[in-house]
XYZ file of C-alpha atoms in Angstrom:
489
model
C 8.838 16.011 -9.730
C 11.536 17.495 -12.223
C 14.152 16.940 -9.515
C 13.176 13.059 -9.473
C 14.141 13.187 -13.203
C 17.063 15.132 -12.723
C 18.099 12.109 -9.952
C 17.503 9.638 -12.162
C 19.879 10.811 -14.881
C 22.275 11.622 -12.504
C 22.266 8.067 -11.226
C 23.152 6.569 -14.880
C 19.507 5.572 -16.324
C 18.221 6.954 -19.702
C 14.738 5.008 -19.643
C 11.416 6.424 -17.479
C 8.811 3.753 -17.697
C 5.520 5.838 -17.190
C 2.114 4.419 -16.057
C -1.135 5.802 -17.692
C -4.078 4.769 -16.956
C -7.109 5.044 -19.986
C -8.801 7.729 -18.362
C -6.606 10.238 -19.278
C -8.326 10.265 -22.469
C -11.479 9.652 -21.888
C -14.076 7.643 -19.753
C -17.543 6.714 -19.377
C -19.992 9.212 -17.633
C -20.875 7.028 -14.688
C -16.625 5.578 -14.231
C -14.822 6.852 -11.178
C -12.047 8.501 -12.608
C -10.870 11.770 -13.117
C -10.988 12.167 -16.481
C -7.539 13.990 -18.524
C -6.603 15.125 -15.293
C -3.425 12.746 -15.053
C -2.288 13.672 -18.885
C -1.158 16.919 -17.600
C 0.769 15.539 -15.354
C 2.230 13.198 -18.498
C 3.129 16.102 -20.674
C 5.178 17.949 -17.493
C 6.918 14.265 -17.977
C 7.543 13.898 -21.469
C 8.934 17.780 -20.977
C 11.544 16.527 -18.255
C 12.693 13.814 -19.901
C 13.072 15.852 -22.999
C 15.352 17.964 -20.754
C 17.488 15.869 -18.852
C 18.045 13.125 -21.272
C 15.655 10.527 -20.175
C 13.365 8.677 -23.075
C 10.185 7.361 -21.878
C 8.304 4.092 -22.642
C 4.481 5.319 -21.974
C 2.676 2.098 -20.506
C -0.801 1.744 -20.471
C -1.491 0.475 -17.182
C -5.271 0.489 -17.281
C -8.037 -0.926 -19.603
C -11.418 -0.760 -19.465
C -13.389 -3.410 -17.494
C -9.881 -4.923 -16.458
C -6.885 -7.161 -18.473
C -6.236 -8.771 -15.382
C -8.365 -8.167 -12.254
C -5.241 -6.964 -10.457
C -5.519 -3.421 -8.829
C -3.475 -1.269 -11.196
C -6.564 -1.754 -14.368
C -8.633 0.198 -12.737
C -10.525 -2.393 -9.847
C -9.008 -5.147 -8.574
C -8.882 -7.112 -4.900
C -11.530 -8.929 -3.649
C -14.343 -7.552 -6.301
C -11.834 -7.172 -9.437
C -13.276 -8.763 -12.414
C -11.603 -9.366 -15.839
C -14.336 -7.596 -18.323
C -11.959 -6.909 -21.153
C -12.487 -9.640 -23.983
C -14.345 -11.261 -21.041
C -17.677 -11.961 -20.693
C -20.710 -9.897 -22.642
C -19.176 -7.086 -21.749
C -15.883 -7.937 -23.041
C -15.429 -7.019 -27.149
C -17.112 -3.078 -25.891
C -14.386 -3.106 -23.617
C -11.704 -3.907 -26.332
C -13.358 -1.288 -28.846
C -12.923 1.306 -26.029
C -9.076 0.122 -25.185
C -8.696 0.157 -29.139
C -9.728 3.563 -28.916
C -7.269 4.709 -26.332
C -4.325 3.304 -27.552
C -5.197 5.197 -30.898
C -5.362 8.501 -29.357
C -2.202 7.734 -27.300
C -0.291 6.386 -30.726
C -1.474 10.186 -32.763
C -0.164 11.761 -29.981
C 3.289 10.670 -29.161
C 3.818 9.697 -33.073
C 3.904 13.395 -33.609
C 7.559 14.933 -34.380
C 7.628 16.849 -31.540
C 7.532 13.585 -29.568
C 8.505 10.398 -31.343
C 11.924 10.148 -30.218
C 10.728 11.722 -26.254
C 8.367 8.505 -26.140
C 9.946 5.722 -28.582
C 8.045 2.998 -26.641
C 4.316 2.703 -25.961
C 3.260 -0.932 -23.807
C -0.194 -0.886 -24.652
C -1.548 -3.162 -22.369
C -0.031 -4.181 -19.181
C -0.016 -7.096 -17.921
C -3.253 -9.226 -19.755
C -4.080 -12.274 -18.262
C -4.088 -14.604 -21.100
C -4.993 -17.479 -18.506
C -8.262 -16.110 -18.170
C -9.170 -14.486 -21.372
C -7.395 -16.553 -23.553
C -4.167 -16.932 -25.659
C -5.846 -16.790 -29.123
C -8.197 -13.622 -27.831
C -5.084 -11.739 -26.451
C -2.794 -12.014 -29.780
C -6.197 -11.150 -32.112
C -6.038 -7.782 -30.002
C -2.385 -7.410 -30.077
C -2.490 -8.259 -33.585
C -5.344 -5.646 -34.611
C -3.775 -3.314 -32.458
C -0.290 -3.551 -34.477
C -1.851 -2.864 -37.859
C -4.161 0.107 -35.921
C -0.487 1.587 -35.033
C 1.095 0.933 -38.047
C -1.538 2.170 -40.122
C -0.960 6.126 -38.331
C 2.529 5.417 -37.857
C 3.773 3.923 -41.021
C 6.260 0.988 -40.873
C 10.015 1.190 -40.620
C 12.323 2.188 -38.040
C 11.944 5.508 -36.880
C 7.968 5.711 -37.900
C 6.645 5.824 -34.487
C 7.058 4.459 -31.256
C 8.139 0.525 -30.528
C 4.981 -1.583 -29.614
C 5.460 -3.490 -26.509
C 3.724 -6.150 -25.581
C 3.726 -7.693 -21.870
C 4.127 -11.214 -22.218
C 0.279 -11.850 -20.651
C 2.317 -14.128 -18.020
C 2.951 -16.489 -20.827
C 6.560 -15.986 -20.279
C 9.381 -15.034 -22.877
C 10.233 -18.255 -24.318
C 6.558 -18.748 -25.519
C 7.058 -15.586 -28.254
C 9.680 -17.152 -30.762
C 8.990 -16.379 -34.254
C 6.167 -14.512 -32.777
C 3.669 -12.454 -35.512
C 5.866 -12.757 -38.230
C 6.734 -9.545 -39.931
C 5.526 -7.195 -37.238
C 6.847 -4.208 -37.390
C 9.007 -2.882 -34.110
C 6.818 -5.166 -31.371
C 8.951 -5.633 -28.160
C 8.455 -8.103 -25.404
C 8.393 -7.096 -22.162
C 7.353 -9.302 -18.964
C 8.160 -8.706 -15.709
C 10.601 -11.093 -13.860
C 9.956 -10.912 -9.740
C 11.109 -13.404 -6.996
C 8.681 -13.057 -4.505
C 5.622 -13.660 -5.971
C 5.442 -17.728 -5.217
C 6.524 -19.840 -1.890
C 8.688 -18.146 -0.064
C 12.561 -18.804 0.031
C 13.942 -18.641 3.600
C 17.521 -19.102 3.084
C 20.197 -16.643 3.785
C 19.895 -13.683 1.773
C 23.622 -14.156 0.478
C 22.652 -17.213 -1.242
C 19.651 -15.444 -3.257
C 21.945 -12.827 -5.071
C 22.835 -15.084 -7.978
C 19.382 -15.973 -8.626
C 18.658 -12.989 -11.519
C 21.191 -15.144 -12.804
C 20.291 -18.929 -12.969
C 16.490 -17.721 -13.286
C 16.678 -15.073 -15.822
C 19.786 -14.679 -17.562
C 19.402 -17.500 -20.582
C 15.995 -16.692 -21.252
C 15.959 -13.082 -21.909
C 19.064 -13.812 -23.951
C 17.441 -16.465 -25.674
C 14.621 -14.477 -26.276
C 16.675 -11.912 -28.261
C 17.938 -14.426 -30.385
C 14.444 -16.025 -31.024
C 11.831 -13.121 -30.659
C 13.767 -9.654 -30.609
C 14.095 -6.984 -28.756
C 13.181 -8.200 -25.196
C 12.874 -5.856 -21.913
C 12.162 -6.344 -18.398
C 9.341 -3.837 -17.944
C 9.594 -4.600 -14.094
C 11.374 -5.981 -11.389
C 13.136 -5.375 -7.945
C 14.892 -6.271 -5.293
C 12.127 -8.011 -3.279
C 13.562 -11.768 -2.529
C 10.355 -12.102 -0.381
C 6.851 -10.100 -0.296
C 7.283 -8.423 2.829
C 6.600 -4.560 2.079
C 3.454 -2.345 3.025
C 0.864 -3.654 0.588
C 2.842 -5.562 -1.984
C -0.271 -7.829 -2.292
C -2.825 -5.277 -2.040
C -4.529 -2.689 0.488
C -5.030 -5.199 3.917
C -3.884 -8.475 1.720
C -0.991 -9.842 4.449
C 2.227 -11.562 3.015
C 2.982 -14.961 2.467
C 6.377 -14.176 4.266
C 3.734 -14.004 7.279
C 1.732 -17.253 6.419
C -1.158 -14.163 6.150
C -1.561 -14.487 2.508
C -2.904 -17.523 0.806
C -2.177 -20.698 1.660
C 1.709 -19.660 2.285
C 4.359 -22.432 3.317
C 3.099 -23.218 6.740
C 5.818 -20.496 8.343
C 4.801 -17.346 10.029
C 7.459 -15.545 9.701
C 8.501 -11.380 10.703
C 8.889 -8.593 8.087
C 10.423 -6.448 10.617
C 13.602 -6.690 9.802
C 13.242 -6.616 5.712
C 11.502 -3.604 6.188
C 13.667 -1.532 9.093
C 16.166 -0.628 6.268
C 17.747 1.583 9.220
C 18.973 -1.940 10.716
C 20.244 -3.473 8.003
C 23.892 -4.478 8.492
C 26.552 -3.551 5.959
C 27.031 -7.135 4.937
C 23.178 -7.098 3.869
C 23.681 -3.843 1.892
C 26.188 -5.135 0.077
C 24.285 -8.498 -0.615
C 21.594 -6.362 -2.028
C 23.391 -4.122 -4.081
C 25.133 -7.796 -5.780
C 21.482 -8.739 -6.316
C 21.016 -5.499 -7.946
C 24.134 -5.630 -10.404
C 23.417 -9.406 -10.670
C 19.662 -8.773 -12.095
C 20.688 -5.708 -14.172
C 23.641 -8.173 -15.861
C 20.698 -10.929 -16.604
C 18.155 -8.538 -17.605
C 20.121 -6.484 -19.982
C 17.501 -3.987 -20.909
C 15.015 -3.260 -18.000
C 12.732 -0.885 -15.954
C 13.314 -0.991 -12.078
C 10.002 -0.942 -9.825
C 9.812 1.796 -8.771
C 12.452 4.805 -8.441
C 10.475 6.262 -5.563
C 8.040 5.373 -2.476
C 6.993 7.902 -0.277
C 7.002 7.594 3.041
C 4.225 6.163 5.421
C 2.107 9.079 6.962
C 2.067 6.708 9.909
C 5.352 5.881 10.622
C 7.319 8.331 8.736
C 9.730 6.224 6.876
C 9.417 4.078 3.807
C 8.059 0.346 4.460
C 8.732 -1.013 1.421
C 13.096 -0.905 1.021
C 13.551 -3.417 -1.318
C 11.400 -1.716 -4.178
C 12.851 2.082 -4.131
C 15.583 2.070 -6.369
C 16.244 5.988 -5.012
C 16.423 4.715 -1.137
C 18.412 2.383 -1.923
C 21.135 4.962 -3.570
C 20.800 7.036 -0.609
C 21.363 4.247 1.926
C 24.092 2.484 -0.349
C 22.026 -0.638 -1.307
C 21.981 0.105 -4.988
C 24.953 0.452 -7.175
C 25.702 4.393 -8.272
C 27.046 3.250 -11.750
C 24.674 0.465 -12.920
C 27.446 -0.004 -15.952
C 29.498 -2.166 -13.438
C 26.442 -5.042 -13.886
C 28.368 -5.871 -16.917
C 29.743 -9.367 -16.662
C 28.204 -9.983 -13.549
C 26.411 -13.256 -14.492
C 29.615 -14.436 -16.452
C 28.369 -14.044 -20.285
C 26.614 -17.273 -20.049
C 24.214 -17.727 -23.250
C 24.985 -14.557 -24.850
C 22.346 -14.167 -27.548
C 22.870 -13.068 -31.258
C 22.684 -9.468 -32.985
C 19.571 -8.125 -33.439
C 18.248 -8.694 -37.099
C 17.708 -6.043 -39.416
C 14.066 -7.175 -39.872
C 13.822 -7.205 -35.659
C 14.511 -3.574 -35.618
C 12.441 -2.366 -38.830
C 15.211 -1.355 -40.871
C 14.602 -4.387 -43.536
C 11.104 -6.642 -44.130
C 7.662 -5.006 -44.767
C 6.236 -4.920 -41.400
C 3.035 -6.707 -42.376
C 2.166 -9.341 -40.737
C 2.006 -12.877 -42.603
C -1.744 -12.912 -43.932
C -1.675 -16.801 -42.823
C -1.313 -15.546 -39.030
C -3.769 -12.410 -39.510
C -6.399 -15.678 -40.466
C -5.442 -17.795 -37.330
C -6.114 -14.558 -34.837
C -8.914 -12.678 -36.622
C -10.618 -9.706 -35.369
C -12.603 -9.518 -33.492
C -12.200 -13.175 -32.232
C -14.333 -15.925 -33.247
C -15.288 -16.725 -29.488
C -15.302 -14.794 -26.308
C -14.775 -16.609 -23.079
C -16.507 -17.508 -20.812
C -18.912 -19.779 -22.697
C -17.340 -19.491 -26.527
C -19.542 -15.931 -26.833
C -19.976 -15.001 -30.453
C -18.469 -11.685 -31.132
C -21.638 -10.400 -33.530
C -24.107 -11.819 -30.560
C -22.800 -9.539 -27.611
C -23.405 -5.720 -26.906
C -20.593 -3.458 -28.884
C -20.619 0.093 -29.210
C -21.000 2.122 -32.647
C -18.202 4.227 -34.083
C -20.116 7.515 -34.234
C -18.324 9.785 -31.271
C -16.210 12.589 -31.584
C -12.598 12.623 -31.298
C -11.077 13.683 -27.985
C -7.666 14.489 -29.344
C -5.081 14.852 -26.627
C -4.233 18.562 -24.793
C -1.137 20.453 -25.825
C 1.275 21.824 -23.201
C 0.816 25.551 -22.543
C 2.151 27.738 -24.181
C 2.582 25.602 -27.418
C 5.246 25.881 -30.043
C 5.421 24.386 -33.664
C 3.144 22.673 -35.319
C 2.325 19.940 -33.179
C -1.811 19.754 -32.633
C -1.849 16.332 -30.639
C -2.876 14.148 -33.827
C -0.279 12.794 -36.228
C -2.290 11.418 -38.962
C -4.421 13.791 -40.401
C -5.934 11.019 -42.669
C -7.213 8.791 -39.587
C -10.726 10.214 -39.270
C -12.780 7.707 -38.251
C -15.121 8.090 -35.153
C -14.681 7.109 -31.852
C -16.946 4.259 -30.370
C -19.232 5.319 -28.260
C -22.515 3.263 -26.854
C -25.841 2.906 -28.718
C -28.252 5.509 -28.123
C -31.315 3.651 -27.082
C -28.884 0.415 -25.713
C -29.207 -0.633 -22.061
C -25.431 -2.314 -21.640
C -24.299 -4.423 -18.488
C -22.025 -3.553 -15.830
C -18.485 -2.932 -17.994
C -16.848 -3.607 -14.788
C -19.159 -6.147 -13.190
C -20.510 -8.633 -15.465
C -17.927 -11.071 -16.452
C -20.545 -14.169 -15.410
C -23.758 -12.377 -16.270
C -25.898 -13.526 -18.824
C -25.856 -12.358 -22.313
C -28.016 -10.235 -23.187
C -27.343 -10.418 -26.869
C -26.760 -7.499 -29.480
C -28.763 -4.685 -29.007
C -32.089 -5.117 -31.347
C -31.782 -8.651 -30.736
C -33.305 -11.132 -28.759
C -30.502 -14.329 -28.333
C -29.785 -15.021 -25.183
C -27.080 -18.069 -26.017
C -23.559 -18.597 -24.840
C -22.747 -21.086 -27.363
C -24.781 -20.215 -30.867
C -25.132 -17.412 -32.757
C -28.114 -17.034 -35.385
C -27.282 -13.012 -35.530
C -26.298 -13.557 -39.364
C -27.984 -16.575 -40.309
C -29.006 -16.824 -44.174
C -32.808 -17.916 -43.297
C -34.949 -15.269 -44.740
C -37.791 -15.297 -41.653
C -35.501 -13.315 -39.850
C -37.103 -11.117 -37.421
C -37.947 -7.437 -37.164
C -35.047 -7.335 -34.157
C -32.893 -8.854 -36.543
C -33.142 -6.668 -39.226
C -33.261 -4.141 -36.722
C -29.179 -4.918 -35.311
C -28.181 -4.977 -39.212
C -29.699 -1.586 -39.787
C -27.610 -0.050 -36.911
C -24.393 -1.453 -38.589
C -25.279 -0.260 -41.663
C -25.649 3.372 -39.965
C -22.845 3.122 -38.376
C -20.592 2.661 -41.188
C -21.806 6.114 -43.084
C -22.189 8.099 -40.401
C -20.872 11.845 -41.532
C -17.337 11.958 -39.604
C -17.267 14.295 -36.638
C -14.449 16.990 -36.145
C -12.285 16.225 -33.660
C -12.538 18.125 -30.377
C -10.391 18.726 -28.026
C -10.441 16.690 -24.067
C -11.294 18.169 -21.294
């Protein structure tokens, strides 16, 4: 609500990290979302920040056919599947993502917004463990020059690309796509997400410290700008849900294989029992990991409460309960020099900022991560011998807030014209949520089947009527007449 903004300035912050899921541009008929409905709710956003001082860093939480299999892309739990760049489903998923962050990138590039939304994340946590390094960075990489290209390069030109660290973790990302323009790294630094510590909470606070301290400021020095695009207080996962919907905790021994304890939440999540002693020992942890962190995003500023018990069951993540009950520090300012200025890094670089360098990347690294990738996981898939979709749909370009003033029409770059991609008409497609271990179909007009070979393009000249079939689509699909853009629902 505009009083949650109004709170948060109040309570020293200037940054709103904002989740967006894809379908608030657009989705496919037979996906369960409700399409545009949550940009509305984005624009009243942008429109408080705007008026209390805030600047937002848009994040897009959500991909199609899942970056990670977690929950927050869309499906996750016991039946998420990782579908984007995944699978024969995966390169249609990553022409549709492509597609989103575009419209997203016209939109808040616009001058009515670019300084209300100077950072756009525009994929959240990937899972480069599963759909590979190399595949990840040729889509981060494609999806830099796709930016640039509306955007221009040079500070100012645009919002900041972030880029979550795929769980690679900061230190992997020095001298990272040389002469990107703008990219900052953001991962997402959490203590409870591994065996549980059982000691004292007074002899967790300095943790933020020893664990996280160096290697943000090490990343500065090496990579850039680097952010913590999440974290809390949590030193365990006790907390309604924190695994998922019915998942347990491994504070419980109820989640995984856990540590062989069963311990009790109850008292880490009965906030109205916590001594003064353990308020204050939170609120150190709090200054401690906002000292170490140096630029970051707290999860989350607000939980509701539980329709069942009436109060909020999980403390350590509400960064406004914790004002209200005194865990969390009113000035976060007083972090500074919490952690003792160990491994300060250097200035920022000119070129690390976009106010020197070209910001186009090295044409040596743009031929080590090509796009789209040579191979698809699982099985090495060959990106010309899997089902894509054909840049021939219109535009959905992005609602204005009512009334409008100025000139501002929800697309920057009046030059970027090309069409959106949209299936085949005619193509049967698999599952794009449910077929990361299917079998390949192929290309649509062809008939290979294989995981590991690709004859799409070979130079014999028997090639079949399906093959020349699949090169006359692509040749249709590049001359298509474009289509005006219209406007989303």
């Amino acid at each position: 609500t505009e009083e949650d903004f109004a709170q948060i300035a109040g309570a020293g912050l200037n940054w709103v990290r904002l989740p967006i899921g894809f379908w608030a541009v657009s989705k496919l008929p037979e996906e369960p979302f409700l399409e545009g409905v949550s940009w509305k709710y984005a624009l009243k956003a942008f429109k408080w920040a705007r008026k209390y001082g805030l600047r937002v860093h848009l994040d897009l939480h959500s991909i199609p056919g899942s970056q990670n299999g977690f929950d927050h892309s869309g499906k996750g739990g016991v039946d998420g599947q990782v579908n984007f760049l995944y699978g024969p489903m995966g390169l249609a998923n990553a022409q549709r993502a492509l597609d989103v962050i575009r419209v997203l990138t016209e939109f808040i590039s616009q001058p009515e917004y670019v300084n209300v939304v100077p950072m756009f994340g525009i994929m959240n946590e990937a899972s480069a463990a599963k759909i590979g390094t190399d595949q990840v960075v040729s889509f981060w990489l494609e999806a830099h020059d796709m930016i640039r290209n509306i955007t221009g390069t040079g500070a100012g030109k645009g919002p900041w690309i972030a880029l979550h660290d795929a769980f690679m973790g900061v230190s992997s990302f020095k001298d990272f796509l040389p002469g990107h323009d703008r990219i900052a790294l953001d991962s997402h630094p959490y203590l409870m997400f591994g065996a549980p510590d059982r000691s004292a909470l007074a002899s967790q606070v300095k943790k933020p410290c020893s664990n996280w301290g160096a290697s943000f400021n090490n990343s500065r020095t090496d990579f850039g700008v680097t952010v913590a695009g999440e974290f809390s207080l949590g030193v365990n996962d006790c907390g309604l849900w924190i695994n998922g919907v019915s998942q347990g905790t491994r504070w419980e021994g109820t989640y995984g294989n856990g540590d062989g304890t069963k311990g009790d939440c109850t008292q880490w999540n009965d906030y109205a029992s916590w001594t003064q002693d353990w308020k204050d020992d939170f609120k150190t942890l709090a200054l401690n990991s906002f000292d170490a962190l140096g630029d970051w995003f707290f999860w989350t500023w607000k939980i509701g409460p539980s329709i069942i018990t009436g109060k909020v069951e999980t403390p350590m993540w509400s960064y406004q309960l914790g004002l209200q009950q005194g865990w969390m520090p009113e000035d976060p300012r007083d972090s500074v020099g919490m952690c003792g200025g160990n491994s300060p890094s250097q200035p920022l670089t000119d070129e690390m900022v976009g106010l020197a360098g070209t910001g186009q990347i090295q044409a040596s690294v743009k031929a080590q991560y090509p796009w789209p990738p040579t191979g698809i996981n699982p099985n090495n898939l060959k990106p010309d011998n899997v089902r894509v979709y054909t840049a021939t749909g219109a535009i959905p370009t992005l609602a204005m807030p009512t009334p409008t003033t100025g000139t501002a029409d929800g697309w920057f770059d009046a030059a970027d014209t090309r069409p959106m991609y949209t299936p085949i008409a005619g193509c049967t497609y698999p599952d794009a949520w449910d077929s990361a271990t299917a079998s390949n179909p192929g290309p649509c007009g062809g008939t290979s089947t294989s995981d590991n070979t690709d004859d799409t393009d070979s130079t014999d000249d028997t090639d079949s009527a399906d093959d020349n079939e699949t090169r006359r689509i692509r040749r249709v699909r590049n001359v298509v007449p474009m289509p005006k853009r219209t406007p989303a629902p």
